[in-house]
Amino acid sequence: MRLSGKTALITGAARGLGRACALRFAEEGADLALFDLGGDIDEVPYPLGGADQLEHTAELCRKLGAAVVTATGDIRSQESVARAVEAATDRFGRIDVLVNNAGIVAPSGKDLHEVDEREWAVMLDVNLTGAWRMTKAVVPGMLPRRSGSIINVASTAGLVGYRRFAGYVASKHGLIGLTRAAALDYAPLKIRVNAICPGSVRDDPLVDGRMLVEIARALDVPVQEHEGTFAQGQPANELVEPDDIAAAALWLAGDDSRRVTGAVITVDGGYTVR
Amino acid sequence: MSNSAAGDLARMCHGIAVRLPRMPEMEEVRANLARAAGQVPALKSLRVWAEPVAFPAGDARSARRRATELRRAPAPEGPGLRAVFLEYADGPAELVIVAHRAVLTRDGLRGLAGVLTGSGGPAGEPPTPAGPPAPAQDAGARTPAWGLGDPARAGRHSAVALGPVRASGEELVRAASLVLSRYTGGEDDAVGVLRDDDAEAERACVGVVLSERRAGEEYEPCAAPYFPLTLWAERQEDGTLRGECRFDEDAVAPEIASRFARQVARAAERLAAGLPGAVEPDAEEIAELLAVGAGAPLAGHAPTTIHAAFEKVAAARPGAVAYTGEDATLDYAELDRRAERRARALRGLGAGPGELVGVCLERGADLVVTLLAVLKSGAAYLPMDVRHPRERLRATVEDAGARIVVAEDFPPAEGRTLVRPADLDAAPEAGHADGPQASPDDPAYVIFTSGSTGRPKGVVIPHRNVPALLAAVADDMRLGPEDVWTWFHSAAFDFSVWEIWGCLLTGGRLVMTPYWVSRAPHEFHRLLAEQRVTVLSQTPSAFAQLIHADAGTSADLAVRLVILGGEPLDVRILKEWFADHPPARCRVVNMFGITETTVHVTAQTVTAREMVERSRSVGGALPGWTVSVRDPEGRPVPFGAAGEIYVGGAGVALGYLNRPELTAERFVDDPYGGGRLYRSGDRGRLRPDGRLDHLGRLDNQVQLRGFRIELDEVRAALVEDPAVRAAAVVLNEEGDPRLDAYVVPAGPGPAVPAEIRGRLGRILPDYMIPGTITVLDDLPLTVNGKVDTARLPAPSAGAALVEEEPAPARGEGPAAAMLEIWRRAFGAPVSLDDDFFELGGNSLLAIRISAAMREAGLPQITLRDFYLNPTIRGLEAAMTTR
């Protein structure tokens, strides 16, 4: 088991890629602190990770043999973040791996001059500043041990542009910048910081995925056929699976990647190399 | 704070798991806690967790979960205390409490469990946790030298089973102490002891953790090994001790830990049974130690004489060149023919089996022909260096009782026949054609070694040892007719036995290195390039100088094999060499050897890996050779422990010439069935994979103000310094005893003694810091190319703190003397302002001028001085301002 004895804190763990990572980590022996909003954000036009979904993730992980602690709170609040980190540390004594997965994809679907202040601010506050807040809260516990792995779940939108997604694209480009800068800050202290850039991920019902459908909605793609539409745009004519992202995260979390830091790993079926 | 501090926290924590028939209501638990917190405020910050476990209590996955919880240290910031209820799928539950030992004792853990589950008994007295523990102290140097741990595995630990042991806890502690003393040569037998209610124990490399088994609870005494090697034992119902040997992987290798545990268990049982010899290694351990230290058997090799082996090669390749020198080139047939002729003449003078023929010739064709001739005559040769003092030469011959001496010039001696090579060649051929032949068991040569103390002693090596040495390495090193060997070393140094016979018994071409070339690294480098030498044998000191010369030239070398021997190797010197000569193209082999065991004993191929690890490994024993490491009583010491290196097998000498007592003292019969062994006087340790670490001479251990100091350790620390390329350390017992160090600067920048001393202070304890550090251009080498401590200058006054004192001016000004030296060097008159380089000067000329100045008593100047001040006037100014 590649993560036995390690403790991971995963944000946005109620569903989607967060849940996929949690399950994969649990299979590999990790103990887990799972964090999600447990509510909604006014500006975001779709429901976010609920407390019941978070508990469901926890339950699935326990069945795999993991010890789990859950916490709900808004990543936009310094206090919520501190509470989640404190709970994880109190329960497990330490955090070895942080997966900054929490993120929102909408409000989007507008040219940037149509985006208002609040919409712009919430996008950056969750996707970019949220990762910074979590990292800031977790790193001090990693420093004395001279070890730790921080995984930022960015996006191909961190590498290339997408029309009508200016806020999202800017926030994910920012997250990659944050990854690279933090990697240098902590390289001497053996804390690694890497990013994963998922391409178009299929909405797997097993993890309650709904990202792709929300993107489709923002782009006015008919939601019944959206998977086919997105798959056609891929070099391999297929979508990325949540497990593919979890596998990359697992590698970055474990010691197999001990010399890897500042890396930006695309898991996009070749989308960004065309 | 570092990794170790985080590890220290887990080390200091213990925990219990208490079984409950069913999960309590958490409301109730929190109420119990709140009540107790009213009496004991320290409990206020305790959070109690509940964790559903998806498996039945008896499931292996549940056991894993419990073990994980028991070894999970509390958060570093907090009350130093954790509590979690595990609720199993089939109903029962378990309360796990982990606490820093300073916060709760084992009884305290139990009491807190009672409080939380509401089963605290009528008294209901809650335990009183002490305040949060102070941050862990710096762990200090706790890594045992014998542990062979892997520094790359810092922060990880592992365990092997211990027991069941039929002994008491006290007996286990005593046994651990006895076993430890075997690992430390009696230097250290302090074993830490930690019992359930102890908040802490004395720091020690090895410790015993003794636990009592109590009904209804599982106890974990330390969340991480309390001592780098921790023997944890819990008394069982049947009275035996059972537990685990847990260890930090950066401090102790698993192979060492498992054997240590087994040895302690055995010793404890012997103590318990009142049997003697608890500390003696048992037959099984000895058998393993001896087997691992032995090289592979020498398969298919029949004993033979050196000259018979040579004749076979000569007959197979008569026209191949055997010898190249400034004086002559000889093919195998010619060499054989000339030696045969001289052998007959020697027999005519009375040489034959049992006789010793002194040979004192400048290296060259005459010498190699004569050595072979002596062997063919049936006698053994006694090589002497023409550069040794005449008095020593005379004493050697007298000591050895050699009646015949072949020399061009030799001090006359009563009853000796002195004969020149030319006389032998001129002797009439008639008669004496056949005499008795030497057998493989007869002496082939006697080499006098000075050793560090006492008068030189002659080591008698029989014929069979030398072909056996070649049989041991020829395949592995792929020695053959394509090879070109240097003959670099004096015939009086047994490294030349390897060079001469190693080459001639494998059909190679032997390239004679004139003495002056062997002292001039640049010239020697040119010779290597011109002659396309493939096999190069060097002492590390000489090789370090050659590497220096190599770095400065573009000349292409054909060297494919470098054999290093004669002194300990600092692998760091190879960095520059590997940069230009990758190991894939040129193999570097470090060989540990002793004259008394026929040149070599072990071989370690050195690669970048050994260099990075700063390996002191000299490798495993050659096929046919054996090594073992023993205590002063001759008992093999465990793997990892330091002791005296004993060598056995195909290379062991017949003994010391005419020195029966010394022979009996140093050459011993192995009571453990290993045959005849030579006690080397070298310190070493054997690794479980059969490789030997060489740790210097036993007599390099000095006592200074009551401290036992390894001079080699101080030297190693100096060589680690970035400003230092080579170093020597001696004990100075004149007046107030102190260590004197000598260093050669690593680069063009200055080596400032005060700075080096400052850096040393971070590595070595105060008592090991040299009292003086003197900077030299080069270390003086012996005729054999080893560091010559006798020729080290007196330390410069206050060398540690003051730069360098100007040398006193002599006679007329230095400029006048320098004008004369330059005139001789350039072969033309020069003026005070002529530029050295414009005159055609090069680095070699600079070295010669510098040497001439030294001889003339002028202040020393370096190559760098020449570059900075290329005129006599400039140099003089530089010398006077220094």
PDB file of C-alpha atoms in Angstrom, chain B residues 310-320 332:
ATOM      1  CA  PHE B 310      56.392 -17.188 -16.578  1.00  0.00           C
ATOM      2  CA  GLU B 311      58.022 -19.823 -18.766  1.00  0.00           C
ATOM      3  CA  LYS B 312      54.610 -21.046 -19.839  1.00  0.00           C
ATOM      4  CA  VAL B 313      53.630 -17.542 -20.959  1.00  0.00           C
ATOM      5  CA  ALA B 314      57.016 -17.040 -22.661  1.00  0.00           C
ATOM      6  CA  ALA B 315      56.712 -20.303 -24.531  1.00  0.00           C
ATOM      7  CA  ALA B 316      53.242 -19.352 -25.763  1.00  0.00           C
ATOM      8  CA  ARG B 317      54.198 -15.841 -26.926  1.00  0.00           C
ATOM      9  CA  PRO B 318      57.962 -15.719 -27.365  1.00  0.00           C
ATOM     10  CA  GLY B 319      57.956 -12.726 -29.711  1.00  0.00           C
ATOM     11  CA  ALA B 320      55.654 -10.511 -27.673  1.00  0.00           C
ATOM     12  CA  TYR B 332      59.419 -12.753 -23.709  1.00  0.00           C
TER      13      TYR B 332
END
